[in-house]
């Protein structure tokens, strides 16, 4: 397993990290297997685990607390997100001091730990002044409850704004950014990754399989979007009759053929592509089963030639995205929504 610096935090992370979203009711309800997944990841050399207080209403954190209770907490870099409003309570979520000081206590209790390595604002909060958020997070560092903090899906302009506010107010700065990145959605290459690189911000990249499109299951001629298929039933998200999805299916098929030529599976190609970017500190893999963990780990050690990278660029150009709505949804901005850009 390769290890890399997490920006300029001084923390070292494995280039593959365990994403724990599927541990619990949102994915795998077998707690024994979930614990086995965590231990399997650690045994394979992964030292970084990512979760959120909203994953399965805190159950993901509880499972991690159980899995790390055998004395393995010290070897793990824990990154935890908060801020999503998941229970309907008007003050449970966001970036206010009120919520952050409350949320951290629940996460620490469920994780059975005294500290969190990286605490992330899980989504930008337009209703809270950024100095309020930075002030609360800085105080959590001072109190020893977190070691450093970051954000997720924060546009580069807001990262720069937060940095300016922090320097003016003498507060801590966002040192980590968690953002989606895949061969189908390369929008982060245009500005976010260069910004993070310049500012020394560590990047946790999630979604290398593009919400399943690069899992290898979806190729031309498959039953994606067929009448009555489970794919079409999932709210239209995988309905290949929609123009944007048809474009993703064609790109996924071309990338699958490229993976075949390179002697790789498509998930291996997809994960290795994201991991290879010099601004990316670690790539989150989110297995639901132990078998999926084993499959994801086969991307460890895969290198891509310049020829393969050039062929990927020919299918999906650098800095672009196949479906602009993916970029808007995944990158925390609605600036290109029709309502926001009407003159």
GROMACS .gro file of C-alpha atoms in nm:
model
  343
    1UNK     CA    1   0.000   0.000   0.000
    2UNK     CA    2   0.131   0.344  -0.093
    3UNK     CA    3   0.116   0.626   0.164
    4UNK     CA    4   0.097   0.997   0.091
    5UNK     CA    5   0.089   1.329   0.279
    6UNK     CA    6  -0.258   1.468   0.344
    7UNK     CA    7  -0.180   1.810   0.205
    8UNK     CA    8   0.030   2.001   0.456
    9UNK     CA    9  -0.150   1.868   0.765
   10UNK     CA   10   0.149   1.654   0.863
   11UNK     CA   11  -0.080   1.348   0.852
   12UNK     CA   12   0.009   1.052   0.630
   13UNK     CA   13  -0.272   0.856   0.463
   14UNK     CA   14  -0.295   0.540   0.254
   15UNK     CA   15  -0.367   0.615  -0.110
   16UNK     CA   16  -0.682   0.401  -0.078
   17UNK     CA   17  -0.916   0.478   0.213
   18UNK     CA   18  -1.220   0.298   0.347
   19UNK     CA   19  -1.545   0.486   0.298
   20UNK     CA   20  -1.793   0.366   0.561
   21UNK     CA   21  -2.122   0.487   0.411
   22UNK     CA   22  -2.234   0.131   0.336
   23UNK     CA   23  -2.174   0.007   0.691
   24UNK     CA   24  -2.516  -0.011   0.853
   25UNK     CA   25  -2.877   0.027   0.745
   26UNK     CA   26  -2.787   0.226   0.431
   27UNK     CA   27  -2.596  -0.074   0.297
   28UNK     CA   28  -2.496  -0.380   0.499
   29UNK     CA   29  -2.704  -0.465   0.806
   30UNK     CA   30  -2.479  -0.757   0.906
   31UNK     CA   31  -2.265  -0.597   1.178
   32UNK     CA   32  -2.026  -0.889   1.200
   33UNK     CA   33  -1.947  -0.860   0.828
   34UNK     CA   34  -1.912  -0.481   0.860
   35UNK     CA   35  -1.654  -0.526   1.135
   36UNK     CA   36  -1.481  -0.784   0.916
   37UNK     CA   37  -1.468  -0.530   0.632
   38UNK     CA   38  -1.301  -0.274   0.858
   39UNK     CA   39  -1.045  -0.524   0.986
   40UNK     CA   40  -0.982  -0.651   0.633
   41UNK     CA   41  -0.912  -0.298   0.510
   42UNK     CA   42  -0.668  -0.234   0.795
   43UNK     CA   43  -0.495  -0.568   0.738
   44UNK     CA   44  -0.449  -0.471   0.372
   45UNK     CA   45  -0.261  -0.156   0.472
   46UNK     CA   46  -0.542   0.100   0.463
   47UNK     CA   47  -0.494   0.345   0.750
   48UNK     CA   48  -0.767   0.598   0.674
   49UNK     CA   49  -1.143   0.561   0.730
   50UNK     CA   50  -1.410   0.812   0.632
   51UNK     CA   51  -1.759   0.830   0.779
   52UNK     CA   52  -2.032   1.081   0.869
   53UNK     CA   53  -2.274   1.128   1.154
   54UNK     CA   54  -2.560   1.102   0.904
   55UNK     CA   55  -2.464   0.762   0.764
   56UNK     CA   56  -2.741   0.526   0.876
   57UNK     CA   57  -2.833   0.778   1.149
   58UNK     CA   58  -2.499   0.727   1.323
   59UNK     CA   59  -2.487   0.349   1.290
   60UNK     CA   60  -2.180   0.365   1.065
   61UNK     CA   61  -1.991   0.544   1.344
   62UNK     CA   62  -2.113   0.289   1.598
   63UNK     CA   63  -1.984   0.002   1.385
   64UNK     CA   64  -1.646   0.172   1.347
   65UNK     CA   65  -1.633   0.228   1.722
   66UNK     CA   66  -1.691  -0.142   1.774
   67UNK     CA   67  -1.437  -0.243   1.508
   68UNK     CA   68  -1.165  -0.018   1.649
   69UNK     CA   69  -1.230  -0.102   2.014
   70UNK     CA   70  -0.970  -0.381   2.000
   71UNK     CA   71  -0.683  -0.134   2.033
   72UNK     CA   72  -0.654  -0.035   1.668
   73UNK     CA   73  -0.775   0.324   1.705
   74UNK     CA   74  -0.423   0.469   1.722
   75UNK     CA   75  -0.328   0.326   1.382
   76UNK     CA   76  -0.628   0.481   1.206
   77UNK     CA   77  -0.678   0.829   1.060
   78UNK     CA   78  -1.048   0.900   1.114
   79UNK     CA   79  -1.219   1.158   0.892
   80UNK     CA   80  -1.575   1.245   0.988
   81UNK     CA   81  -1.832   1.465   0.816
   82UNK     CA   82  -2.116   1.658   0.974
   83UNK     CA   83  -2.358   1.928   0.866
   84UNK     CA   84  -2.619   1.750   0.657
   85UNK     CA   85  -2.969   1.799   0.796
   86UNK     CA   86  -3.094   1.445   0.818
   87UNK     CA   87  -3.352   1.422   1.099
   88UNK     CA   88  -3.585   1.714   1.025
   89UNK     CA   89  -3.483   1.917   1.330
   90UNK     CA   90  -3.423   2.279   1.215
   91UNK     CA   91  -3.101   2.316   1.415
   92UNK     CA   92  -2.955   1.969   1.357
   93UNK     CA   93  -2.715   2.035   1.073
   94UNK     CA   94  -2.528   2.313   0.902
   95UNK     CA   95  -2.212   2.492   1.007
   96UNK     CA   96  -2.329   2.684   1.315
   97UNK     CA   97  -2.136   2.677   1.641
   98UNK     CA   98  -2.452   2.546   1.805
   99UNK     CA   99  -2.459   2.237   1.585
  100UNK     CA  100  -2.086   2.170   1.554
  101UNK     CA  101  -2.031   2.168   1.930
  102UNK     CA  102  -2.326   1.934   1.971
  103UNK     CA  103  -2.250   1.705   1.677
  104UNK     CA  104  -1.890   1.640   1.777
  105UNK     CA  105  -1.997   1.494   2.112
  106UNK     CA  106  -2.230   1.246   1.945
  107UNK     CA  107  -1.963   1.135   1.698
  108UNK     CA  108  -1.701   1.091   1.970
  109UNK     CA  109  -1.943   0.884   2.175
  110UNK     CA  110  -2.045   0.658   1.887
  111UNK     CA  111  -1.687   0.615   1.767
  112UNK     CA  112  -1.566   0.541   2.123
  113UNK     CA  113  -1.276   0.779   2.087
  114UNK     CA  114  -1.152   1.101   2.246
  115UNK     CA  115  -1.052   1.270   1.921
  116UNK     CA  116  -1.118   1.283   1.549
  117UNK     CA  117  -0.827   1.336   1.311
  118UNK     CA  118  -1.013   1.533   1.041
  119UNK     CA  119  -1.356   1.688   1.104
  120UNK     CA  120  -1.531   1.802   0.789
  121UNK     CA  121  -1.815   2.039   0.714
  122UNK     CA  122  -2.004   1.791   0.499
  123UNK     CA  123  -2.166   2.044   0.269
  124UNK     CA  124  -2.138   2.425   0.234
  125UNK     CA  125  -2.386   2.608   0.454
  126UNK     CA  126  -2.511   2.929   0.288
  127UNK     CA  127  -2.710   3.026   0.597
  128UNK     CA  128  -2.412   3.052   0.834
  129UNK     CA  129  -2.130   3.306   0.818
  130UNK     CA  130  -1.807   3.128   0.740
  131UNK     CA  131  -1.631   3.296   1.032
  132UNK     CA  132  -1.887   3.139   1.266
  133UNK     CA  133  -1.801   2.795   1.128
  134UNK     CA  134  -1.425   2.850   1.128
  135UNK     CA  135  -1.437   2.990   1.481
  136UNK     CA  136  -1.620   2.683   1.613
  137UNK     CA  137  -1.389   2.440   1.434
  138UNK     CA  138  -1.080   2.625   1.555
  139UNK     CA  139  -1.206   2.598   1.914
  140UNK     CA  140  -1.258   2.222   1.869
  141UNK     CA  141  -0.892   2.193   1.769
  142UNK     CA  142  -0.788   2.395   2.075
  143UNK     CA  143  -1.002   2.170   2.296
  144UNK     CA  144  -0.824   1.863   2.157
  145UNK     CA  145  -1.142   1.706   2.019
  146UNK     CA  146  -1.022   1.725   1.659
  147UNK     CA  147  -0.673   1.747   1.512
  148UNK     CA  148  -0.757   1.946   1.200
  149UNK     CA  149  -1.061   2.025   0.987
  150UNK     CA  150  -1.179   2.048   0.631
  151UNK     CA  151  -1.482   2.061   0.407
  152UNK     CA  152  -1.661   1.856   0.147
  153UNK     CA  153  -1.799   1.960  -0.192
  154UNK     CA  154  -1.686   2.319  -0.135
  155UNK     CA  155  -1.633   2.521  -0.457
  156UNK     CA  156  -1.286   2.675  -0.501
  157UNK     CA  157  -1.423   3.030  -0.467
  158UNK     CA  158  -1.561   2.947  -0.121
  159UNK     CA  159  -1.235   2.777  -0.020
  160UNK     CA  160  -1.050   3.097  -0.112
  161UNK     CA  161  -1.308   3.311   0.070
  162UNK     CA  162  -1.276   3.096   0.382
  163UNK     CA  163  -0.896   3.124   0.369
  164UNK     CA  164  -0.917   3.504   0.351
  165UNK     CA  165  -1.161   3.520   0.644
  166UNK     CA  166  -0.944   3.288   0.853
  167UNK     CA  167  -0.630   3.492   0.792
  168UNK     CA  168  -0.811   3.816   0.875
  169UNK     CA  169  -0.964   3.676   1.195
  170UNK     CA  170  -0.668   3.465   1.309
  171UNK     CA  171  -0.865   3.139   1.277
  172UNK     CA  172  -0.774   2.794   1.154
  173UNK     CA  173  -0.816   2.716   0.785
  174UNK     CA  174  -0.972   2.431   0.591
  175UNK     CA  175  -0.683   2.189   0.534
  176UNK     CA  176  -0.875   1.904   0.370
  177UNK     CA  177  -1.132   1.887   0.091
  178UNK     CA  178  -1.343   1.581   0.014
  179UNK     CA  179  -1.481   1.590  -0.336
  180UNK     CA  180  -1.616   1.359  -0.609
  181UNK     CA  181  -1.383   1.268  -0.892
  182UNK     CA  182  -1.418   1.011  -1.166
  183UNK     CA  183  -1.341   0.956  -1.532
  184UNK     CA  184  -1.699   1.064  -1.611
  185UNK     CA  185  -1.692   1.370  -1.387
  186UNK     CA  186  -1.358   1.551  -1.418
  187UNK     CA  187  -1.485   1.898  -1.325
  188UNK     CA  188  -1.251   1.914  -1.022
  189UNK     CA  189  -0.951   1.919  -1.256
  190UNK     CA  190  -1.047   2.261  -1.389
  191UNK     CA  191  -1.009   2.465  -1.070
  192UNK     CA  192  -1.060   2.271  -0.746
  193UNK     CA  193  -0.758   2.040  -0.764
  194UNK     CA  194  -0.518   2.319  -0.873
  195UNK     CA  195  -0.652   2.541  -0.591
  196UNK     CA  196  -0.603   2.267  -0.332
  197UNK     CA  197  -0.254   2.198  -0.462
  198UNK     CA  198  -0.152   2.564  -0.438
  199UNK     CA  199  -0.292   2.600  -0.085
  200UNK     CA  200  -0.155   2.271   0.047
  201UNK     CA  201  -0.502   2.125   0.101
  202UNK     CA  202  -0.524   1.747   0.115
  203UNK     CA  203  -0.785   1.593  -0.116
  204UNK     CA  204  -1.004   1.294  -0.036
  205UNK     CA  205  -1.158   1.186  -0.367
  206UNK     CA  206  -1.480   0.986  -0.355
  207UNK     CA  207  -1.701   0.825  -0.617
  208UNK     CA  208  -1.435   0.691  -0.857
  209UNK     CA  209  -1.696   0.451  -0.996
  210UNK     CA  210  -1.928   0.742  -1.082
  211UNK     CA  211  -2.224   0.621  -0.878
  212UNK     CA  212  -2.202   0.278  -1.040
  213UNK     CA  213  -2.159   0.373  -1.405
  214UNK     CA  214  -1.795   0.259  -1.396
  215UNK     CA  215  -1.859  -0.059  -1.197
  216UNK     CA  216  -1.831  -0.266  -1.515
  217UNK     CA  217  -2.195  -0.371  -1.506
  218UNK     CA  218  -2.314  -0.108  -1.752
  219UNK     CA  219  -2.208  -0.162  -2.111
  220UNK     CA  220  -2.387  -0.116  -2.441
  221UNK     CA  221  -2.624  -0.405  -2.490
  222UNK     CA  222  -2.687  -0.453  -2.118
  223UNK     CA  223  -3.036  -0.414  -1.969
  224UNK     CA  224  -2.968  -0.066  -1.829
  225UNK     CA  225  -3.294   0.127  -1.849
  226UNK     CA  226  -3.489  -0.162  -1.998
  227UNK     CA  227  -3.862  -0.158  -1.917
  228UNK     CA  228  -3.917  -0.317  -1.578
  229UNK     CA  229  -3.548  -0.333  -1.493
  230UNK     CA  230  -3.431  -0.244  -1.145
  231UNK     CA  231  -3.199   0.018  -1.294
  232UNK     CA  232  -3.485   0.208  -1.451
  233UNK     CA  233  -3.685   0.183  -1.132
  234UNK     CA  234  -3.422   0.367  -0.926
  235UNK     CA  235  -3.581   0.707  -0.971
  236UNK     CA  236  -3.453   0.732  -1.327
  237UNK     CA  237  -3.094   0.763  -1.208
  238UNK     CA  238  -2.981   0.474  -1.427
  239UNK     CA  239  -3.244   0.517  -1.700
  240UNK     CA  240  -3.037   0.499  -2.019
  241UNK     CA  241  -3.321   0.642  -2.224
  242UNK     CA  242  -3.247   0.984  -2.073
  243UNK     CA  243  -3.002   1.171  -2.301
  244UNK     CA  244  -2.748   1.246  -2.025
  245UNK     CA  245  -2.751   0.886  -1.910
  246UNK     CA  246  -2.715   0.761  -2.266
  247UNK     CA  247  -2.400   0.973  -2.296
  248UNK     CA  248  -2.265   0.824  -1.971
  249UNK     CA  249  -2.342   0.472  -2.093
  250UNK     CA  250  -2.155   0.529  -2.420
  251UNK     CA  251  -1.857   0.677  -2.233
  252UNK     CA  252  -1.861   0.392  -1.980
  253UNK     CA  253  -1.865   0.140  -2.263
  254UNK     CA  254  -1.568   0.306  -2.434
  255UNK     CA  255  -1.378   0.317  -2.105
  256UNK     CA  256  -1.465  -0.048  -2.043
  257UNK     CA  257  -1.318  -0.141  -2.381
  258UNK     CA  258  -1.006   0.056  -2.293
  259UNK     CA  259  -0.978  -0.130  -1.963
  260UNK     CA  260  -1.008  -0.460  -2.149
  261UNK     CA  261  -0.724  -0.357  -2.381
  262UNK     CA  262  -0.510  -0.262  -2.081
  263UNK     CA  263  -0.572  -0.595  -1.909
  264UNK     CA  264  -0.765  -0.431  -1.625
  265UNK     CA  265  -1.116  -0.436  -1.491
  266UNK     CA  266  -1.307  -0.111  -1.534
  267UNK     CA  267  -1.314  -0.048  -1.154
  268UNK     CA  268  -0.936  -0.093  -1.144
  269UNK     CA  269  -0.893   0.157  -1.427
  270UNK     CA  270  -1.137   0.402  -1.267
  271UNK     CA  271  -0.976   0.390  -0.922
  272UNK     CA  272  -0.619   0.403  -1.051
  273UNK     CA  273  -0.706   0.703  -1.270
  274UNK     CA  274  -0.829   0.906  -0.973
  275UNK     CA  275  -0.542   0.795  -0.748
  276UNK     CA  276  -0.283   0.899  -1.008
  277UNK     CA  277  -0.365   1.272  -0.998
  278UNK     CA  278  -0.084   1.447  -0.805
  279UNK     CA  279  -0.329   1.663  -0.607
  280UNK     CA  280  -0.523   1.361  -0.473
  281UNK     CA  281  -0.409   1.237  -0.133
  282UNK     CA  282  -0.638   0.934  -0.110
  283UNK     CA  283  -0.926   0.768  -0.293
  284UNK     CA  284  -1.228   0.650  -0.095
  285UNK     CA  285  -1.356   0.302  -0.172
  286UNK     CA  286  -1.698   0.222  -0.026
  287UNK     CA  287  -1.759  -0.155  -0.022
  288UNK     CA  288  -2.089  -0.297   0.098
  289UNK     CA  289  -1.959  -0.654   0.130
  290UNK     CA  290  -1.627  -0.816   0.207
  291UNK     CA  291  -1.610  -0.943  -0.150
  292UNK     CA  292  -1.646  -0.587  -0.278
  293UNK     CA  293  -1.361  -0.482  -0.048
  294UNK     CA  294  -1.139  -0.753  -0.195
  295UNK     CA  295  -1.231  -0.642  -0.546
  296UNK     CA  296  -1.159  -0.276  -0.468
  297UNK     CA  297  -0.821  -0.361  -0.320
  298UNK     CA  298  -0.707  -0.503  -0.655
  299UNK     CA  299  -0.660  -0.140  -0.768
  300UNK     CA  300  -0.369  -0.109  -0.525
  301UNK     CA  301  -0.045  -0.098  -0.720
  302UNK     CA  302  -0.208  -0.043  -1.060
  303UNK     CA  303  -0.023   0.215  -1.268
  304UNK     CA  304  -0.148   0.367  -1.592
  305UNK     CA  305   0.070   0.436  -1.893
  306UNK     CA  306   0.074   0.768  -2.075
  307UNK     CA  307  -0.098   0.598  -2.368
  308UNK     CA  308  -0.387   0.482  -2.147
  309UNK     CA  309  -0.422   0.828  -1.995
  310UNK     CA  310  -0.426   0.985  -2.342
  311UNK     CA  311  -0.700   0.747  -2.450
  312UNK     CA  312  -0.905   0.835  -2.141
  313UNK     CA  313  -0.865   1.204  -2.228
  314UNK     CA  314  -0.996   1.133  -2.577
  315UNK     CA  315  -1.315   0.981  -2.432
  316UNK     CA  316  -1.376   1.240  -2.158
  317UNK     CA  317  -1.158   1.552  -2.195
  318UNK     CA  318  -0.971   1.691  -1.890
  319UNK     CA  319  -1.175   1.925  -1.671
  320UNK     CA  320  -1.505   1.822  -1.827
  321UNK     CA  321  -1.803   1.619  -1.716
  322UNK     CA  322  -2.033   1.400  -1.922
  323UNK     CA  323  -2.344   1.520  -1.736
  324UNK     CA  324  -2.339   1.876  -1.600
  325UNK     CA  325  -2.612   1.794  -1.347
  326UNK     CA  326  -2.369   1.548  -1.182
  327UNK     CA  327  -2.117   1.828  -1.138
  328UNK     CA  328  -2.378   2.060  -0.988
  329UNK     CA  329  -2.516   1.800  -0.751
  330UNK     CA  330  -2.183   1.657  -0.645
  331UNK     CA  331  -1.984   1.979  -0.615
  332UNK     CA  332  -2.222   2.170  -0.390
  333UNK     CA  333  -2.316   2.446  -0.633
  334UNK     CA  334  -2.642   2.523  -0.808
  335UNK     CA  335  -2.497   2.815  -1.003
  336UNK     CA  336  -2.593   2.661  -1.337
  337UNK     CA  337  -2.951   2.580  -1.242
  338UNK     CA  338  -3.193   2.760  -1.469
  339UNK     CA  339  -3.338   2.962  -1.183
  340UNK     CA  340  -2.996   3.088  -1.075
  341UNK     CA  341  -2.878   3.200  -1.419
  342UNK     CA  342  -3.193   3.361  -1.560
  343UNK     CA  343  -3.136   3.727  -1.643
   0.00000   0.00000   0.00000
